[in-house]
Short mmCIF file of C-alpha atoms in Angstrom, two decimals:
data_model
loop_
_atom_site.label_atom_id
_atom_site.label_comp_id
_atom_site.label_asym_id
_atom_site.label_seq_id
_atom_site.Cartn_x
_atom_site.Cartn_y
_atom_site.Cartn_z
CA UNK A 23 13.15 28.01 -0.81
CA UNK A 24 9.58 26.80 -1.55
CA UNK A 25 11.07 23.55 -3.81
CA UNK A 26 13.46 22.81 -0.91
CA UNK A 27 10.60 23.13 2.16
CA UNK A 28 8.43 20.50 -0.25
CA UNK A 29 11.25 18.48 -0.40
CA UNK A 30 12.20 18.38 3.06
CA UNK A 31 8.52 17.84 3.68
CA UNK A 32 7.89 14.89 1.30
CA UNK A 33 5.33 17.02 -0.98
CA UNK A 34 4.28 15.50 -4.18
CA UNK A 35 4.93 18.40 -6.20
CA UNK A 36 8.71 17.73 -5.79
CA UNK A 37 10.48 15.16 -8.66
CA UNK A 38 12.49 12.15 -6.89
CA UNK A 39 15.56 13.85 -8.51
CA UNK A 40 14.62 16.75 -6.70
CA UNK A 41 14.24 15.43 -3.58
CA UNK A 42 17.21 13.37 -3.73
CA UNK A 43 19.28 15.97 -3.91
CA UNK A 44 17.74 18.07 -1.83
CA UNK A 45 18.15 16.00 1.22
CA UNK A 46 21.39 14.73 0.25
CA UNK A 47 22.98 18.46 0.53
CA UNK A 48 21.18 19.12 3.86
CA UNK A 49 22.67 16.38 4.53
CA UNK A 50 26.08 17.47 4.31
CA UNK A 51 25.19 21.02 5.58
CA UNK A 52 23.89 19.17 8.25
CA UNK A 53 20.64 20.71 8.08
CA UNK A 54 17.68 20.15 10.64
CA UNK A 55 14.39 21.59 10.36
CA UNK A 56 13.01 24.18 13.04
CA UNK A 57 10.30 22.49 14.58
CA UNK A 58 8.83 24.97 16.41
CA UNK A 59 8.98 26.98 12.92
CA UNK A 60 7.15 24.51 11.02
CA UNK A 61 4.86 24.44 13.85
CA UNK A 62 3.98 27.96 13.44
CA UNK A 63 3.60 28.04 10.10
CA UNK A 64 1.17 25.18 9.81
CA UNK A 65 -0.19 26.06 12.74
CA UNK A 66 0.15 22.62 14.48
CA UNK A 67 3.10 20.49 15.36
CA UNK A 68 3.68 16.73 14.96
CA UNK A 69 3.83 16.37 18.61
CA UNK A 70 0.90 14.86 20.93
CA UNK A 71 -0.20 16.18 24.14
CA UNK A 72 -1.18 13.89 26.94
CA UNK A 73 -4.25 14.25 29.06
CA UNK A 74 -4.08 11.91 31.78
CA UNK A 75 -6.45 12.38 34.42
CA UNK A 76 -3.90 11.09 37.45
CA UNK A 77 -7.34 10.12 39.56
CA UNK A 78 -9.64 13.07 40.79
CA UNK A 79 -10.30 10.49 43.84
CA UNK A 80 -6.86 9.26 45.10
CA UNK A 81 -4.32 12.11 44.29
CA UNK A 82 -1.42 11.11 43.21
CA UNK A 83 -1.95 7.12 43.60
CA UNK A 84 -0.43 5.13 40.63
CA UNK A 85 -2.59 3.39 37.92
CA UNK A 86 -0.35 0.58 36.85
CA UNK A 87 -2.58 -0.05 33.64
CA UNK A 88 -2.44 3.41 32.66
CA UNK A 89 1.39 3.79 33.27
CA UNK A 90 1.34 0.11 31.06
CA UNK A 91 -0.45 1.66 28.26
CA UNK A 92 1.67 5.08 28.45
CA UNK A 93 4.47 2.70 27.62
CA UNK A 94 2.89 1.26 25.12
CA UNK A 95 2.28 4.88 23.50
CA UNK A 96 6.06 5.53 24.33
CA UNK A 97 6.67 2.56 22.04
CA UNK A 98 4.99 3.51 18.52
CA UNK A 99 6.11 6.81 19.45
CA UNK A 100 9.54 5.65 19.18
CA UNK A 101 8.92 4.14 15.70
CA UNK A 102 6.69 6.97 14.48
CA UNK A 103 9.82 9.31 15.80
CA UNK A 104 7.20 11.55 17.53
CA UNK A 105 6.96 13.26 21.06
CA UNK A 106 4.96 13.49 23.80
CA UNK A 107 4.01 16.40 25.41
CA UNK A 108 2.29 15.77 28.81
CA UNK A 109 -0.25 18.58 29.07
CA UNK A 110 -0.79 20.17 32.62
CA UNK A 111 -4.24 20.78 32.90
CA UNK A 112 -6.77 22.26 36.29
CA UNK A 113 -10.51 21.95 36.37
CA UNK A 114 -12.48 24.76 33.83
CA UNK A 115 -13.59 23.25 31.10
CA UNK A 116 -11.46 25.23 28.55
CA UNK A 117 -8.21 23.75 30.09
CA UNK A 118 -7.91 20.66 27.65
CA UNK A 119 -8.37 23.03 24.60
CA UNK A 120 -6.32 26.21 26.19
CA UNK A 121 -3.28 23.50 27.15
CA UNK A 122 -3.42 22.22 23.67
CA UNK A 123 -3.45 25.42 21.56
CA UNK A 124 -1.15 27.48 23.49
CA UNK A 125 1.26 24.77 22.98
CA UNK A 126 0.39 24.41 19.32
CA UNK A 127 0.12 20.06 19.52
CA UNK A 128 -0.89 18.48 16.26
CA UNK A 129 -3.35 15.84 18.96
CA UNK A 130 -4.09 14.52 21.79
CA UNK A 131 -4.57 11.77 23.84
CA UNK A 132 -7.09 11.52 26.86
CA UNK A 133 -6.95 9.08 29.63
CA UNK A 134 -7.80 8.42 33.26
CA UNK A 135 -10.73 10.63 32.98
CA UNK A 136 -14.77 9.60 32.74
CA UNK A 137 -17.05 10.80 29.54
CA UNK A 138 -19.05 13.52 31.68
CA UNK A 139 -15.67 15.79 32.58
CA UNK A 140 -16.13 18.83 30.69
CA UNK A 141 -13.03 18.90 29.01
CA UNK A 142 -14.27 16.21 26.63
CA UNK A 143 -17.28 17.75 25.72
CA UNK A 144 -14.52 20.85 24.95
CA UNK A 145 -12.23 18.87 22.72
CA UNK A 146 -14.91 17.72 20.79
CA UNK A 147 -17.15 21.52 19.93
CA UNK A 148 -13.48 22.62 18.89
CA UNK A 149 -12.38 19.68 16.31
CA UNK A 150 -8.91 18.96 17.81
CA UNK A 151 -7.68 15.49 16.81
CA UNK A 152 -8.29 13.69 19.35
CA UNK A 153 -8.34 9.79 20.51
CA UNK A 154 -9.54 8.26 24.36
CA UNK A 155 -8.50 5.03 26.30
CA UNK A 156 -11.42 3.81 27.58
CA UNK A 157 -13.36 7.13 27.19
CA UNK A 158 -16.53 6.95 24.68
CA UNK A 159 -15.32 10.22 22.52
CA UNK A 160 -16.82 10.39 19.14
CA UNK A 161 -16.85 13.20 16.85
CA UNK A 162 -15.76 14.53 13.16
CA UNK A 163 -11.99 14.44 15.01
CA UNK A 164 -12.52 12.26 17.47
CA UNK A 165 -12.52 8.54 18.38
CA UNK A 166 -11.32 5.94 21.15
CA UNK A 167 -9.62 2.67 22.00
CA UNK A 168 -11.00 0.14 24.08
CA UNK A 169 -10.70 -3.22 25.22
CA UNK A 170 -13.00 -5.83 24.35
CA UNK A 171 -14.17 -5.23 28.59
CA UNK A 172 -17.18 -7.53 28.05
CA UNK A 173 -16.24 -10.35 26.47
CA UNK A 174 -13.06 -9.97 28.90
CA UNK A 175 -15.26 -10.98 32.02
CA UNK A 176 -17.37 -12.99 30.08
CA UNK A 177 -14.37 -14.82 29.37
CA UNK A 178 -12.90 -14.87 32.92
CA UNK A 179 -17.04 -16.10 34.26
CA UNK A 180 -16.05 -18.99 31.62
CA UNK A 181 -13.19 -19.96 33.26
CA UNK A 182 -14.56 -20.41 36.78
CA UNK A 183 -17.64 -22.06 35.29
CA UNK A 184 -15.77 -24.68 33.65
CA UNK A 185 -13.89 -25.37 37.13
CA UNK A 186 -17.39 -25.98 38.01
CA UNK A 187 -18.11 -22.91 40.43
CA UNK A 188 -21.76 -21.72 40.44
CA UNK A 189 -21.69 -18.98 43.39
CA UNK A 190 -19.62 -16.88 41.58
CA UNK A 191 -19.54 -13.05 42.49
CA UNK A 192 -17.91 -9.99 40.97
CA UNK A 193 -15.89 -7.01 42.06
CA UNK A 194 -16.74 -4.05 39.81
CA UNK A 195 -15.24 -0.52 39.73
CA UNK A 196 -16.90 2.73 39.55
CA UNK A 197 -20.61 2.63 38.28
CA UNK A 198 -20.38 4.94 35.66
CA UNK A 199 -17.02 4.75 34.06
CA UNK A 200 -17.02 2.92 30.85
CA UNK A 201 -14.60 0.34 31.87
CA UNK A 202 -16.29 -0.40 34.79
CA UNK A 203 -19.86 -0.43 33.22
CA UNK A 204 -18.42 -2.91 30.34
CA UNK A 205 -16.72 -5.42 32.20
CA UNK A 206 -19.56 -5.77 34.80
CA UNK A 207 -22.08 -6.26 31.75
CA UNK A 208 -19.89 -8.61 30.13
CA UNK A 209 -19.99 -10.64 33.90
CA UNK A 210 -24.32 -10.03 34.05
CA UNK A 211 -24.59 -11.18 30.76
CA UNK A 212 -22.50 -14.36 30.78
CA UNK A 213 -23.46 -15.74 34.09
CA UNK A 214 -27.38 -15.40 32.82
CA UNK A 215 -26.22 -17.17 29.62
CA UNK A 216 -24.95 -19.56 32.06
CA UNK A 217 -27.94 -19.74 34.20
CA UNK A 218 -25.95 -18.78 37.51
CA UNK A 219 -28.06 -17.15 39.97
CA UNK A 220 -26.64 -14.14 41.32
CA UNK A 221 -27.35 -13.87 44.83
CA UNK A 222 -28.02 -10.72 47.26
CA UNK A 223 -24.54 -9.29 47.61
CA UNK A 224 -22.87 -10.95 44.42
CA UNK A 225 -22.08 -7.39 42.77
CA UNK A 226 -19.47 -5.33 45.05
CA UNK A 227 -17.77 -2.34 43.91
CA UNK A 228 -14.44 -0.77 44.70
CA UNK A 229 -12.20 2.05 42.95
CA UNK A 230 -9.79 0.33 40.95
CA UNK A 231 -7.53 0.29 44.32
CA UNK A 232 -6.18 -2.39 46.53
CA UNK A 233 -7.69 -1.18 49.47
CA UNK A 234 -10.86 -1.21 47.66
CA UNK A 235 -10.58 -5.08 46.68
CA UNK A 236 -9.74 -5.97 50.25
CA UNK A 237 -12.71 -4.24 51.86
CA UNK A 238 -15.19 -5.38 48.93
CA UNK A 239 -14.03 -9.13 49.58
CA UNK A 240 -14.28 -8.86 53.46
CA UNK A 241 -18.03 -8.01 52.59
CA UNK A 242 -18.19 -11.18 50.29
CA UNK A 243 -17.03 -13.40 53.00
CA UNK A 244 -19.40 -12.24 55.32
CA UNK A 245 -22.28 -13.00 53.15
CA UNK A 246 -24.32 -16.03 54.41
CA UNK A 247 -23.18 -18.28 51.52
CA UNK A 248 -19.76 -17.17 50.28
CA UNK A 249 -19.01 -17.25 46.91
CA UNK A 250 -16.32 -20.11 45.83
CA UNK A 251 -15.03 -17.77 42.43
CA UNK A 252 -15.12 -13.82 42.41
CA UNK A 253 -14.27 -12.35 38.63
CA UNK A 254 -12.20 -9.06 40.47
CA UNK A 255 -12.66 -6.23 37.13
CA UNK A 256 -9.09 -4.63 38.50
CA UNK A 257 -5.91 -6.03 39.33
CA UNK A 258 -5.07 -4.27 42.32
CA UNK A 259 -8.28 -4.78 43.69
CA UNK A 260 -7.91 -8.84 42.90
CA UNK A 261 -4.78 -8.59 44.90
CA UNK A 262 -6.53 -6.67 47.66
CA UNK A 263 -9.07 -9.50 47.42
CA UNK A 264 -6.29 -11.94 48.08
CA UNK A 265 -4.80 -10.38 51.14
CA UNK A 266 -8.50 -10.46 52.66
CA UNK A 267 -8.81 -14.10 51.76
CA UNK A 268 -5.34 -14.75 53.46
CA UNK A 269 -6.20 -12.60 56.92
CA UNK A 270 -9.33 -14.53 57.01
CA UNK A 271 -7.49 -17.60 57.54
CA UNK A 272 -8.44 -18.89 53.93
CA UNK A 273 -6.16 -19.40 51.11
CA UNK A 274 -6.74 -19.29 46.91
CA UNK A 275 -7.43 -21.15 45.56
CA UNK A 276 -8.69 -24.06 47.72
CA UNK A 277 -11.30 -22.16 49.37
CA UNK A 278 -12.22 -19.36 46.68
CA UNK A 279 -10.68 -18.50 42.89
CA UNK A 280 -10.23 -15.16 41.80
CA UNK A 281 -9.31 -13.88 38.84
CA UNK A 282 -8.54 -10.52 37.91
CA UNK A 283 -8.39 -8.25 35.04
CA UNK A 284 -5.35 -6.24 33.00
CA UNK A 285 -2.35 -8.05 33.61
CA UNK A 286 -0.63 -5.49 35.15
CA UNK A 287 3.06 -6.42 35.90
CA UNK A 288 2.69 -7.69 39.56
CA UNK A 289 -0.19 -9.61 38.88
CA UNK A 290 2.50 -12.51 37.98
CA UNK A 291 4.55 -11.23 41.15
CA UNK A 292 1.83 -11.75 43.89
CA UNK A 293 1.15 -15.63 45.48
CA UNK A 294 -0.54 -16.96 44.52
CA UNK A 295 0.22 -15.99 41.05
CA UNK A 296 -3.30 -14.04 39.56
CA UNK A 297 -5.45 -15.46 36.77
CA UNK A 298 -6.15 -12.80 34.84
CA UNK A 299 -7.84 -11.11 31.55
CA UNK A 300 -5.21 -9.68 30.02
CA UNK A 301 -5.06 -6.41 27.73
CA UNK A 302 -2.44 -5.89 25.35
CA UNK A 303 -0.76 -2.32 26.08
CA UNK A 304 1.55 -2.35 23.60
CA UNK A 305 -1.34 -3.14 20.88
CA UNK A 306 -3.56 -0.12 22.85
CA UNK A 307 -0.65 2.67 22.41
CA UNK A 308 -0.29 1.70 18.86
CA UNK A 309 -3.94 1.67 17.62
CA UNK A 310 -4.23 5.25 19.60
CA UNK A 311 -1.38 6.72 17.89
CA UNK A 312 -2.18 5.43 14.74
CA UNK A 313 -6.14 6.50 14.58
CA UNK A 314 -4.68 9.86 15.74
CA UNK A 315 -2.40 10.19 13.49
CA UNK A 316 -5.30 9.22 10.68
CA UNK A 317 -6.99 12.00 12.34
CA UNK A 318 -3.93 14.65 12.29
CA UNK A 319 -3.57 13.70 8.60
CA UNK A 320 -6.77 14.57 7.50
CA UNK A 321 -8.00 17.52 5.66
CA UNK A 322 -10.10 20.40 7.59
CA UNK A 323 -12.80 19.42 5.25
CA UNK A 324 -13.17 15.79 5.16
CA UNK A 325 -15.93 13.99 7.21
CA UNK A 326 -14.77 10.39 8.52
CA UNK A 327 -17.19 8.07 10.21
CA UNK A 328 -16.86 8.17 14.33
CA UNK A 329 -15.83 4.73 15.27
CA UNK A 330 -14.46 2.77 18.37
CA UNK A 331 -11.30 0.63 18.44
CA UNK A 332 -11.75 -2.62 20.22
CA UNK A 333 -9.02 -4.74 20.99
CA UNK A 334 -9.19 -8.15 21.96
CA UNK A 335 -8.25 -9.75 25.54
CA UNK A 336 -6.71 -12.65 26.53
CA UNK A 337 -7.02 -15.22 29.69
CA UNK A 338 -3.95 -16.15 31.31
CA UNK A 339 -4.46 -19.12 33.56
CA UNK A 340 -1.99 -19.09 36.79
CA UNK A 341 -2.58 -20.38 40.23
CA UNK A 342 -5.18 -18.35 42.20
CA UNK A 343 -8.21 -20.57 40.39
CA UNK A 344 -8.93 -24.05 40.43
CA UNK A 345 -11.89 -26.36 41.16
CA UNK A 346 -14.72 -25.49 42.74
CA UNK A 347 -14.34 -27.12 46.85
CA UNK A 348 -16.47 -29.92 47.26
#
């Protein structure tokens, strides 16, 4: 029994010859191993639980980069012939840890929540491999993925630069989540590289929702010089942005570029079409299963260096920017 379980379980101890034959006459008994079994024995399983903070603000609204990357996870899944285990979770701080053990997952994988919910703070005092999207978790078993948010809006202030706008304002998201904080740093620090002087009112904020955009961009018309380019740190909000632009009796790009940020799938969809910084979702939900999976294979014992995952982002040029009115 123990030779077959290490050769059902690709040990090392087990000879090729072994193994071959091992798994060729489970084969033809048509063998499958328990999972839950092997789950209880090593005390873990090979399947990852999903944390997804659905929005404490908006209830129940969609998050059409989250739902992107969650496909992208779906994806090296697939390959990795894994499973997902979405993880229902309520507000003590114990739930993350409680949801995970009861249902013995070998890791998980946080989104849609910010740093300071005590659940992270949980995950990491008890060890369980875990990996973030856009959530600064480090730890001994933990580590998280991230988009290169800075030089993303950087690259978008670029763009509108070289189409020679100079009153160029922002739209950020929610002070305080890391997302938000990164991509309106990245805007701050390339528009002072630039020497663009940011006038009273250039920063607005909004929630990462359309209604958001629209309201924050009413407030940028109103100013007493409008700005002619907005860098929008959301999708939905740049596409809130437009409608205001439109009811205002304006229209993108003549009178004012925006470009957004994600690349979510209706930012191609809207008209005008949105420039946009684009993040790769497929790349994100490999890179987190595969530094959790690092994690999950590690011994109890071994000490790895905490470390962020930054992936690059792109610009993709379509028609809600071009030059600067006259």
């Amino acid at each position: 029994m123990a030779t077959v379980s290490r050769a059902l379980n690709n040990r090392s101890e087990v000879s090729a010859a072994t193994r071959e034959k091992v798994v060729r006459i489970a084969d033809e008994l048509g063998y499958r191993p328990n999972a839950s079994a092997r789950a209880l024995v090593r005390r873990r399983s090979d399947t990852i639980g999903l944390i997804w903070g659905t929005d404490y603000v908006h209830i129940g609204r969609r998050q059409p980069f989250l739902l992107d990357v969650l496909v992208g996870i779906k994806v090296a899944l697939d390959s990795a012939g894994a499973h997902l285990a979405i993880l229902s979770t309520g507000g003590d701080e114990q739930d993350f840890v409680r949801a995970a053990r009861e249902h013995t997952i070998g890791g998980v994988v946080v989104m849609g929540v910010d740093s300071a919910h005590p659940g992270v703070a949980s995950l990491l005092s008890e060890r369980l491999p875990s990996v973030a999207f856009d959530v600064p978790m480090l730890g001994p078993s933990a580590r998280y993925v991230t988009s290169d948010n800075r030089g993303g809006a950087g690259a978008a202030v670029d763009h509108l630069h070289e189409l020679g706008h100079r009153r160029i304002a922002t739209i950020a998201g929610p002070a305080g989540m890391h997302a938000s904080d990164e991509r309106l740093q990245g805007f701050a620090d390339r528009a002072a590289g630039l020497g663009l002087a940011l006038g009273e009112g250039a920063v607005q904020y909004g929630d990462f929702f359309l209604q958001s955009g629209y309201d924050a961009m009413r407030r940028l018309l109103e100013l007493p010089e409008r700005p002619t380019g907005v860098v929008v740190q959301g999708d939905e909000m740049a596409i809130g942005a437009l409608h205001a632009i439109a009811d205002a009796g304006l229209q993108a790009p003549r009178d004012i570029s925006i470009v957004g940020f994600d690349d979510i799938e209706s930012a191609a969809l809207v008209r005008p079409a949105l420039t946009t910084i684009a993040q790769d979702d497929v790349a994100i939900g490999a890179a987190i299963l595969d530094e959790l999976r690092a994690l999950m294979d590690r011994g109890d014992g071994e000490e790895g260096v905490p470390e962020a995952r930054l992936l690059p982002t792109s610009l993709v040029v379509r028609e809600s920017t071009g030059p600067a009115p006259a």
